[in-house]
PDB file of C-alpha atoms in Angstrom:
ATOM      1  CA  MET A1121      54.401 -69.743  -0.120  1.00 95.00           C
ATOM      2  CA  ILE A1122      53.018 -73.232   0.232  1.00 96.00           C
ATOM      3  CA  ARG A1123      49.646 -73.965  -1.493  1.00 97.00           C
ATOM      4  CA  VAL A1124      47.512 -76.493   0.684  1.00 98.00           C
ATOM      5  CA  GLY A1125      44.400 -78.125  -0.144  1.00 98.00           C
ATOM      6  CA  LEU A1126      42.256 -78.546   2.147  1.00 98.00           C
ATOM      7  CA  THR A1127      39.079 -81.392   1.448  1.00 97.00           C
ATOM      8  CA  GLY A1128      37.197 -84.527   3.117  1.00 95.00           C
ATOM      9  CA  SER A1129      34.191 -85.587   2.350  1.00 93.00           C
ATOM     10  CA  ILE A1130      30.412 -84.261   3.636  1.00 92.00           C
ATOM     11  CA  GLY A1131      30.548 -84.453   7.793  1.00 93.00           C
ATOM     12  CA  MET A1132      34.075 -85.155   8.084  1.00 95.00           C
ATOM     13  CA  GLY A1133      34.836 -82.118  10.116  1.00 92.00           C
ATOM     14  CA  LYS A1134      36.471 -80.260   6.903  1.00 94.00           C
ATOM     15  CA  SER A1135      35.068 -76.870   8.069  1.00 92.00           C
ATOM     16  CA  THR A1136      36.223 -77.839  11.271  1.00 94.00           C
ATOM     17  CA  SER A1137      39.578 -78.362  10.481  1.00 97.00           C
ATOM     18  CA  GLY A1138      40.216 -75.179   8.240  1.00 96.00           C
ATOM     19  CA  LYS A1139      38.869 -72.897  11.344  1.00 96.00           C
ATOM     20  CA  LEU A1140      42.350 -75.028  13.196  1.00 98.00           C
ATOM     21  CA  PHE A1141      44.163 -73.830  10.358  1.00 98.00           C
ATOM     22  CA  ALA A1142      43.104 -69.939  10.685  1.00 97.00           C
ATOM     23  CA  GLU A1143      43.769 -70.409  14.427  1.00 97.00           C
ATOM     24  CA  ALA A1144      47.734 -71.347  13.867  1.00 97.00           C
ATOM     25  CA  GLY A1145      47.798 -68.395  12.032  1.00 97.00           C
ATOM     26  CA  ILE A1146      47.353 -69.884   8.848  1.00 98.00           C
ATOM     27  CA  PRO A1147      44.863 -67.765   6.568  1.00 98.00           C
ATOM     28  CA  VAL A1148      42.291 -69.676   4.832  1.00 98.00           C
ATOM     29  CA  ASN A1149      40.259 -69.429   2.123  1.00 97.00           C
ATOM     30  CA  ASP A1150      36.900 -71.066   2.737  1.00 95.00           C
ATOM     31  CA  ALA A1151      34.970 -71.816  -0.613  1.00 93.00           C
ATOM     32  CA  ASP A1152      32.193 -72.285   1.062  1.00 90.00           C
ATOM     33  CA  ALA A1153      32.047 -69.570   3.126  1.00 93.00           C
ATOM     34  CA  VAL A1154      32.946 -67.593  -0.554  1.00 96.00           C
ATOM     35  CA  VAL A1155      29.853 -69.383  -2.080  1.00 94.00           C
ATOM     36  CA  HIS A1156      27.583 -68.468   0.727  1.00 93.00           C
ATOM     37  CA  ASP A1157      28.688 -64.569   0.192  1.00 95.00           C
ATOM     38  CA  LEU A1158      28.070 -65.196  -3.766  1.00 96.00           C
ATOM     39  CA  TYR A1159      24.676 -66.375  -2.927  1.00 96.00           C
ATOM     40  CA  SER A1160      23.788 -63.135  -1.311  1.00 95.00           C
ATOM     41  CA  GLY A1161      25.301 -61.017  -3.943  1.00 94.00           C
ATOM     42  CA  GLU A1162      26.847 -61.227  -7.856  1.00 93.00           C
ATOM     43  CA  ALA A1163      25.789 -64.986  -7.500  1.00 96.00           C
ATOM     44  CA  VAL A1164      21.972 -64.283  -7.148  1.00 96.00           C
ATOM     45  CA  PRO A1165      21.000 -62.719 -10.827  1.00 96.00           C
ATOM     46  CA  LEU A1166      22.253 -65.306 -12.887  1.00 96.00           C
ATOM     47  CA  VAL A1167      21.035 -68.193 -10.612  1.00 96.00           C
ATOM     48  CA  GLU A1168      17.429 -67.181 -10.923  1.00 95.00           C
ATOM     49  CA  ALA A1169      17.927 -66.710 -14.946  1.00 95.00           C
ATOM     50  CA  ALA A1170      18.939 -70.642 -14.678  1.00 94.00           C
ATOM     51  CA  PHE A1171      16.565 -72.219 -12.367  1.00 95.00           C
ATOM     52  CA  PRO A1172      13.940 -69.564 -11.709  1.00 94.00           C
ATOM     53  CA  GLY A1173      11.959 -69.381  -8.133  1.00 93.00           C
ATOM     54  CA  THR A1174      15.020 -70.088  -6.615  1.00 94.00           C
ATOM     55  CA  THR A1175      15.993 -66.710  -5.536  1.00 95.00           C
ATOM     56  CA  LYS A1176      13.754 -64.502  -2.519  1.00 93.00           C
ATOM     57  CA  ASP A1177      14.882 -61.371  -0.991  1.00 92.00           C
ATOM     58  CA  GLY A1178      17.826 -60.563  -2.978  1.00 93.00           C
ATOM     59  CA  ALA A1179      19.530 -64.153  -2.308  1.00 96.00           C
ATOM     60  CA  VAL A1180      19.587 -68.352  -3.320  1.00 96.00           C
ATOM     61  CA  ASP A1181      17.303 -69.706  -1.555  1.00 94.00           C
ATOM     62  CA  ARG A1182      19.820 -72.217  -1.347  1.00 91.00           C
ATOM     63  CA  GLN A1183      16.917 -74.972   0.330  1.00 88.00           C
ATOM     64  CA  GLU A1184      14.600 -74.453  -2.606  1.00 92.00           C
ATOM     65  CA  LEU A1185      17.549 -74.550  -5.117  1.00 93.00           C
ATOM     66  CA  GLY A1186      18.250 -78.243  -3.044  1.00 88.00           C
ATOM     67  CA  ARG A1187      14.667 -78.415  -3.681  1.00 88.00           C
ATOM     68  CA  LYS A1188      15.014 -78.310  -6.974  1.00 90.00           C
ATOM     69  CA  LEU A1189      18.693 -80.106  -7.755  1.00 88.00           C
ATOM     70  CA  ALA A1190      17.280 -82.495  -5.617  1.00 83.00           C
ATOM     71  CA  SER A1191      14.476 -83.927  -8.362  1.00 86.00           C
ATOM     72  CA  ASP A1192      17.059 -82.571 -11.548  1.00 86.00           C
ATOM     73  CA  PRO A1193      19.819 -83.442 -10.799  1.00 81.00           C
ATOM     74  CA  SER A1194      21.826 -82.742 -14.139  1.00 87.00           C
ATOM     75  CA  GLY A1195      21.118 -79.104 -12.550  1.00 90.00           C
ATOM     76  CA  PHE A1196      24.311 -79.564 -10.213  1.00 89.00           C
ATOM     77  CA  LYS A1197      26.610 -78.901 -13.649  1.00 89.00           C
ATOM     78  CA  ARG A1198      24.687 -75.588 -14.680  1.00 92.00           C
ATOM     79  CA  LEU A1199      24.985 -74.373 -11.408  1.00 94.00           C
ATOM     80  CA  GLU A1200      28.714 -74.911 -11.386  1.00 90.00           C
ATOM     81  CA  ALA A1201      28.670 -73.536 -14.677  1.00 93.00           C
ATOM     82  CA  ILE A1202      27.863 -69.978 -12.829  1.00 95.00           C
ATOM     83  CA  VAL A1203      29.445 -70.763 -10.000  1.00 93.00           C
ATOM     84  CA  HIS A1204      32.653 -72.133 -10.210  1.00 91.00           C
ATOM     85  CA  PRO A1205      34.704 -69.599 -12.022  1.00 93.00           C
ATOM     86  CA  LEU A1206      33.454 -66.902  -9.374  1.00 95.00           C
ATOM     87  CA  VAL A1207      34.805 -68.515  -6.779  1.00 94.00           C
ATOM     88  CA  ARG A1208      37.963 -69.271  -8.920  1.00 94.00           C
ATOM     89  CA  GLN A1209      38.343 -65.224  -8.815  1.00 95.00           C
ATOM     90  CA  ARG A1210      37.555 -64.963  -5.187  1.00 96.00           C
ATOM     91  CA  GLU A1211      40.323 -67.526  -4.427  1.00 96.00           C
ATOM     92  CA  ARG A1212      42.915 -65.879  -7.619  1.00 96.00           C
ATOM     93  CA  GLU A1213      42.589 -63.118  -5.495  1.00 97.00           C
ATOM     94  CA  PHE A1214      43.185 -64.400  -1.975  1.00 98.00           C
ATOM     95  CA  LEU A1215      46.491 -65.779  -3.134  1.00 97.00           C
ATOM     96  CA  ASP A1216      47.389 -62.668  -4.278  1.00 97.00           C
ATOM     97  CA  GLU A1217      46.640 -61.060  -1.238  1.00 97.00           C
ATOM     98  CA  GLN A1218      48.394 -63.045   0.703  1.00 98.00           C
ATOM     99  CA  THR A1219      51.380 -63.422  -1.744  1.00 97.00           C
ATOM    100  CA  ALA A1220      51.769 -59.888  -0.835  1.00 97.00           C
ATOM    101  CA  ALA A1221      51.153 -59.996   2.500  1.00 97.00           C
ATOM    102  CA  GLY A1222      54.233 -62.838   2.480  1.00 96.00           C
ATOM    103  CA  ALA A1223      52.715 -65.738   4.117  1.00 96.00           C
ATOM    104  CA  ASP A1224      54.553 -69.155   3.991  1.00 96.00           C
ATOM    105  CA  ILE A1225      51.896 -71.321   3.923  1.00 97.00           C
ATOM    106  CA  VAL A1226      48.162 -70.505   2.712  1.00 98.00           C
ATOM    107  CA  VAL A1227      44.882 -73.148   2.783  1.00 98.00           C
ATOM    108  CA  LEU A1228      42.257 -73.661   0.194  1.00 98.00           C
ATOM    109  CA  ASP A1229      39.550 -74.997   1.881  1.00 97.00           C
ATOM    110  CA  ILE A1230      37.079 -76.483  -0.918  1.00 95.00           C
ATOM    111  CA  PRO A1231      35.159 -79.678  -0.896  1.00 90.00           C
ATOM    112  CA  LEU A1232      35.348 -80.978  -4.268  1.00 90.00           C
ATOM    113  CA  LEU A1233      38.422 -80.534  -4.938  1.00 94.00           C
ATOM    114  CA  PHE A1234      39.331 -83.753  -6.712  1.00 95.00           C
ATOM    115  CA  GLU A1235      36.204 -83.824  -8.296  1.00 89.00           C
ATOM    116  CA  THR A1236      36.543 -80.340  -9.764  1.00 88.00           C
ATOM    117  CA  GLY A1237      40.415 -80.744 -10.679  1.00 92.00           C
ATOM    118  CA  ALA A1238      41.497 -78.387  -7.510  1.00 93.00           C
ATOM    119  CA  ASP A1239      43.901 -80.697  -6.898  1.00 96.00           C
ATOM    120  CA  LYS A1240      46.512 -79.568  -9.456  1.00 96.00           C
ATOM    121  CA  ARG A1241      46.159 -76.105  -8.292  1.00 94.00           C
ATOM    122  CA  VAL A1242      47.371 -76.592  -5.226  1.00 97.00           C
ATOM    123  CA  ASP A1243      51.085 -77.955  -3.550  1.00 97.00           C
ATOM    124  CA  LYS A1244      50.431 -80.030  -1.108  1.00 97.00           C
ATOM    125  CA  ILE A1245      46.876 -82.299   0.278  1.00 98.00           C
ATOM    126  CA  VAL A1246      45.192 -82.420   3.241  1.00 98.00           C
ATOM    127  CA  VAL A1247      41.886 -84.758   3.530  1.00 98.00           C
ATOM    128  CA  VAL A1248      40.488 -84.877   6.406  1.00 97.00           C
ATOM    129  CA  SER A1249      38.506 -88.414   7.448  1.00 97.00           C
ATOM    130  CA  CYS A1250      36.811 -90.067  10.329  1.00 95.00           C
ATOM    131  CA  ASP A1251      35.117 -93.846  10.684  1.00 95.00           C
ATOM    132  CA  PRO A1252      31.973 -93.931   8.662  1.00 93.00           C
ATOM    133  CA  GLN A1253      29.626 -94.546  10.970  1.00 94.00           C
ATOM    134  CA  ILE A1254      31.120 -91.119  13.236  1.00 95.00           C
ATOM    135  CA  GLN A1255      30.131 -89.477   9.929  1.00 94.00           C
ATOM    136  CA  LYS A1256      26.428 -90.605   9.138  1.00 95.00           C
ATOM    137  CA  GLU A1257      26.036 -89.607  12.658  1.00 94.00           C
ATOM    138  CA  ARG A1258      26.930 -86.222  12.413  1.00 95.00           C
ATOM    139  CA  VAL A1259      25.185 -85.770   8.721  1.00 94.00           C
ATOM    140  CA  LEU A1260      21.567 -87.141  10.001  1.00 95.00           C
ATOM    141  CA  ALA A1261      21.988 -84.819  12.978  1.00 95.00           C
ATOM    142  CA  ARG A1262      21.506 -81.996  10.504  1.00 93.00           C
ATOM    143  CA  PRO A1263      18.745 -80.079  10.517  1.00 91.00           C
ATOM    144  CA  GLY A1264      16.735 -80.777   7.273  1.00 86.00           C
ATOM    145  CA  MET A1265      19.284 -83.932   6.620  1.00 90.00           C
ATOM    146  CA  THR A1266      17.408 -87.764   5.569  1.00 90.00           C
ATOM    147  CA  GLU A1267      19.244 -90.528   4.416  1.00 91.00           C
ATOM    148  CA  GLU A1268      18.023 -89.920   1.361  1.00 88.00           C
ATOM    149  CA  LYS A1269      19.901 -86.617   0.958  1.00 87.00           C
ATOM    150  CA  PHE A1270      23.042 -87.864   2.389  1.00 91.00           C
ATOM    151  CA  ASN A1271      22.761 -90.751   0.147  1.00 90.00           C
ATOM    152  CA  MET A1272      22.811 -88.396  -2.669  1.00 85.00           C
ATOM    153  CA  ILE A1273      25.679 -86.009  -1.428  1.00 87.00           C
ATOM    154  CA  LEU A1274      27.811 -88.540  -0.852  1.00 89.00           C
ATOM    155  CA  SER A1275      27.238 -90.242  -4.834  1.00 87.00           C
ATOM    156  CA  ARG A1276      29.323 -86.766  -5.788  1.00 83.00           C
ATOM    157  CA  GLN A1277      31.988 -87.004  -4.071  1.00 88.00           C
ATOM    158  CA  MET A1278      34.901 -89.286  -4.467  1.00 93.00           C
ATOM    159  CA  PRO A1279      34.669 -92.451  -2.125  1.00 93.00           C
ATOM    160  CA  ASP A1280      36.841 -91.435   1.208  1.00 94.00           C
ATOM    161  CA  ALA A1281      39.866 -94.175   0.784  1.00 94.00           C
ATOM    162  CA  GLU A1282      40.511 -92.750  -2.615  1.00 96.00           C
ATOM    163  CA  LYS A1283      41.078 -89.331  -1.536  1.00 96.00           C
ATOM    164  CA  ARG A1284      43.169 -90.854   1.829  1.00 96.00           C
ATOM    165  CA  ALA A1285      45.006 -92.425  -1.118  1.00 97.00           C
ATOM    166  CA  ARG A1286      46.122 -88.879  -2.386  1.00 97.00           C
ATOM    167  CA  ALA A1287      46.783 -87.070   0.229  1.00 97.00           C
ATOM    168  CA  ASP A1288      49.906 -86.009   1.320  1.00 97.00           C
ATOM    169  CA  TYR A1289      49.052 -85.227   4.856  1.00 98.00           C
ATOM    170  CA  ILE A1290      45.319 -87.064   6.971  1.00 98.00           C
ATOM    171  CA  ILE A1291      43.413 -85.296   9.257  1.00 98.00           C
ATOM    172  CA  ASP A1292      42.055 -88.296  12.154  1.00 96.00           C
ATOM    173  CA  THR A1293      38.725 -86.018  13.419  1.00 95.00           C
ATOM    174  CA  GLY A1294      37.394 -89.330  15.132  1.00 94.00           C
ATOM    175  CA  GLY A1295      38.844 -88.131  18.049  1.00 93.00           C
ATOM    176  CA  SER A1296      38.179 -84.729  20.412  1.00 94.00           C
ATOM    177  CA  ILE A1297      39.219 -81.229  19.134  1.00 95.00           C
ATOM    178  CA  ASP A1298      42.234 -81.401  20.811  1.00 97.00           C
ATOM    179  CA  ALA A1299      43.837 -84.350  18.828  1.00 97.00           C
ATOM    180  CA  ALA A1300      42.794 -82.645  15.763  1.00 96.00           C
ATOM    181  CA  ARG A1301      44.642 -79.178  16.490  1.00 97.00           C
ATOM    182  CA  LYS A1302      47.840 -81.658  17.523  1.00 97.00           C
ATOM    183  CA  GLN A1303      47.808 -83.220  14.192  1.00 98.00           C
ATOM    184  CA  ILE A1304      47.397 -80.212  12.504  1.00 98.00           C
ATOM    185  CA  LYS A1305      50.200 -77.884  14.149  1.00 97.00           C
ATOM    186  CA  ASP A1306      52.863 -81.380  13.673  1.00 97.00           C
ATOM    187  CA  ILE A1307      51.817 -80.487   9.417  1.00 98.00           C
ATOM    188  CA  ILE A1308      52.375 -77.209   9.970  1.00 98.00           C
ATOM    189  CA  ALA A1309      55.584 -78.035  10.798  1.00 97.00           C
ATOM    190  CA  ASP A1310      56.270 -80.480   8.671  1.00 96.00           C
ATOM    191  CA  LEU A1311      55.831 -78.586   5.596  1.00 96.00           C
ATOM    192  CA  ARG A1312      57.934 -75.259   7.174  1.00 94.00           C
ATOM    193  CA  LYS A1313      60.728 -77.973   7.729  1.00 92.00           C
ATOM    194  CA  ARG A1314      60.539 -78.778   3.923  1.00 74.00           C
ATOM    195  CA  PRO A1315      59.709 -75.207   1.593  1.00 55.00           C
ATOM    196  CA  VAL A1316      58.452 -75.797  -1.848  1.00 56.00           C
ATOM    197  CA  ASP A1317      60.318 -73.873  -4.427  1.00 52.00           C
ATOM    198  CA  ASN A1318      59.521 -70.458  -4.979  1.00 47.00           C
ATOM    199  CA  GLY A1319      58.665 -70.862  -8.884  1.00 44.00           C
ATOM    200  CA  SER A1320      55.888 -73.577  -7.805  1.00 42.00           C
ATOM    201  CA  THR A1321      52.610 -73.507  -9.965  1.00 42.00           C
ATOM    202  CA  GLY A1322      51.141 -76.179  -7.598  1.00 44.00           C
ATOM    203  CA  GLY A1323      50.331 -79.648  -8.713  1.00 41.00           C
ATOM    204  CA  GLU A1324      52.829 -81.506  -6.880  1.00 37.00           C
ATOM    205  CA  SER A1325      50.402 -83.838  -6.153  1.00 31.00           C
TER     206      SER A1325
END
């Protein structure tokens, strides 16, 4: 089973690309969706203990948590120490399920793939990218987003050029959805032509 790491900076179209992989029949484990689920489940008491006042009605209040992190960026490390092990456990469960189901390719959609060392757990890396101006326009169009917040998020992410340099495949999302869909189909076809050895434990990158 080939494990593909899908990543890209904020606003590059990673979530849409993940959906297109799923649409093409490839199982996708979306780390963002896992975190969202954890924030209304097992992570809630742990986050409240570390960041008092950031939970409400049995769920993490992401806006309040974001405000606390903006005023004290050192809190990111504490949050990651809580969330990352839980996300890793879900990832392992996903891989076990897909191995049992006989999947030949799976996608691990991980926003901070390189930053967290997750690139060592995958066989191939797909980076989603577009022109920086398109990226900025997309992000600033989001509700509640400011240029300051955008810059803070970017400061925590590896530069796009460096991600592209470390990619096995690049998806350019600056065009239409159909153009991105074709690129993804081509990537899947190429992966199936050159399967990874079954004994692989990842880390080809």
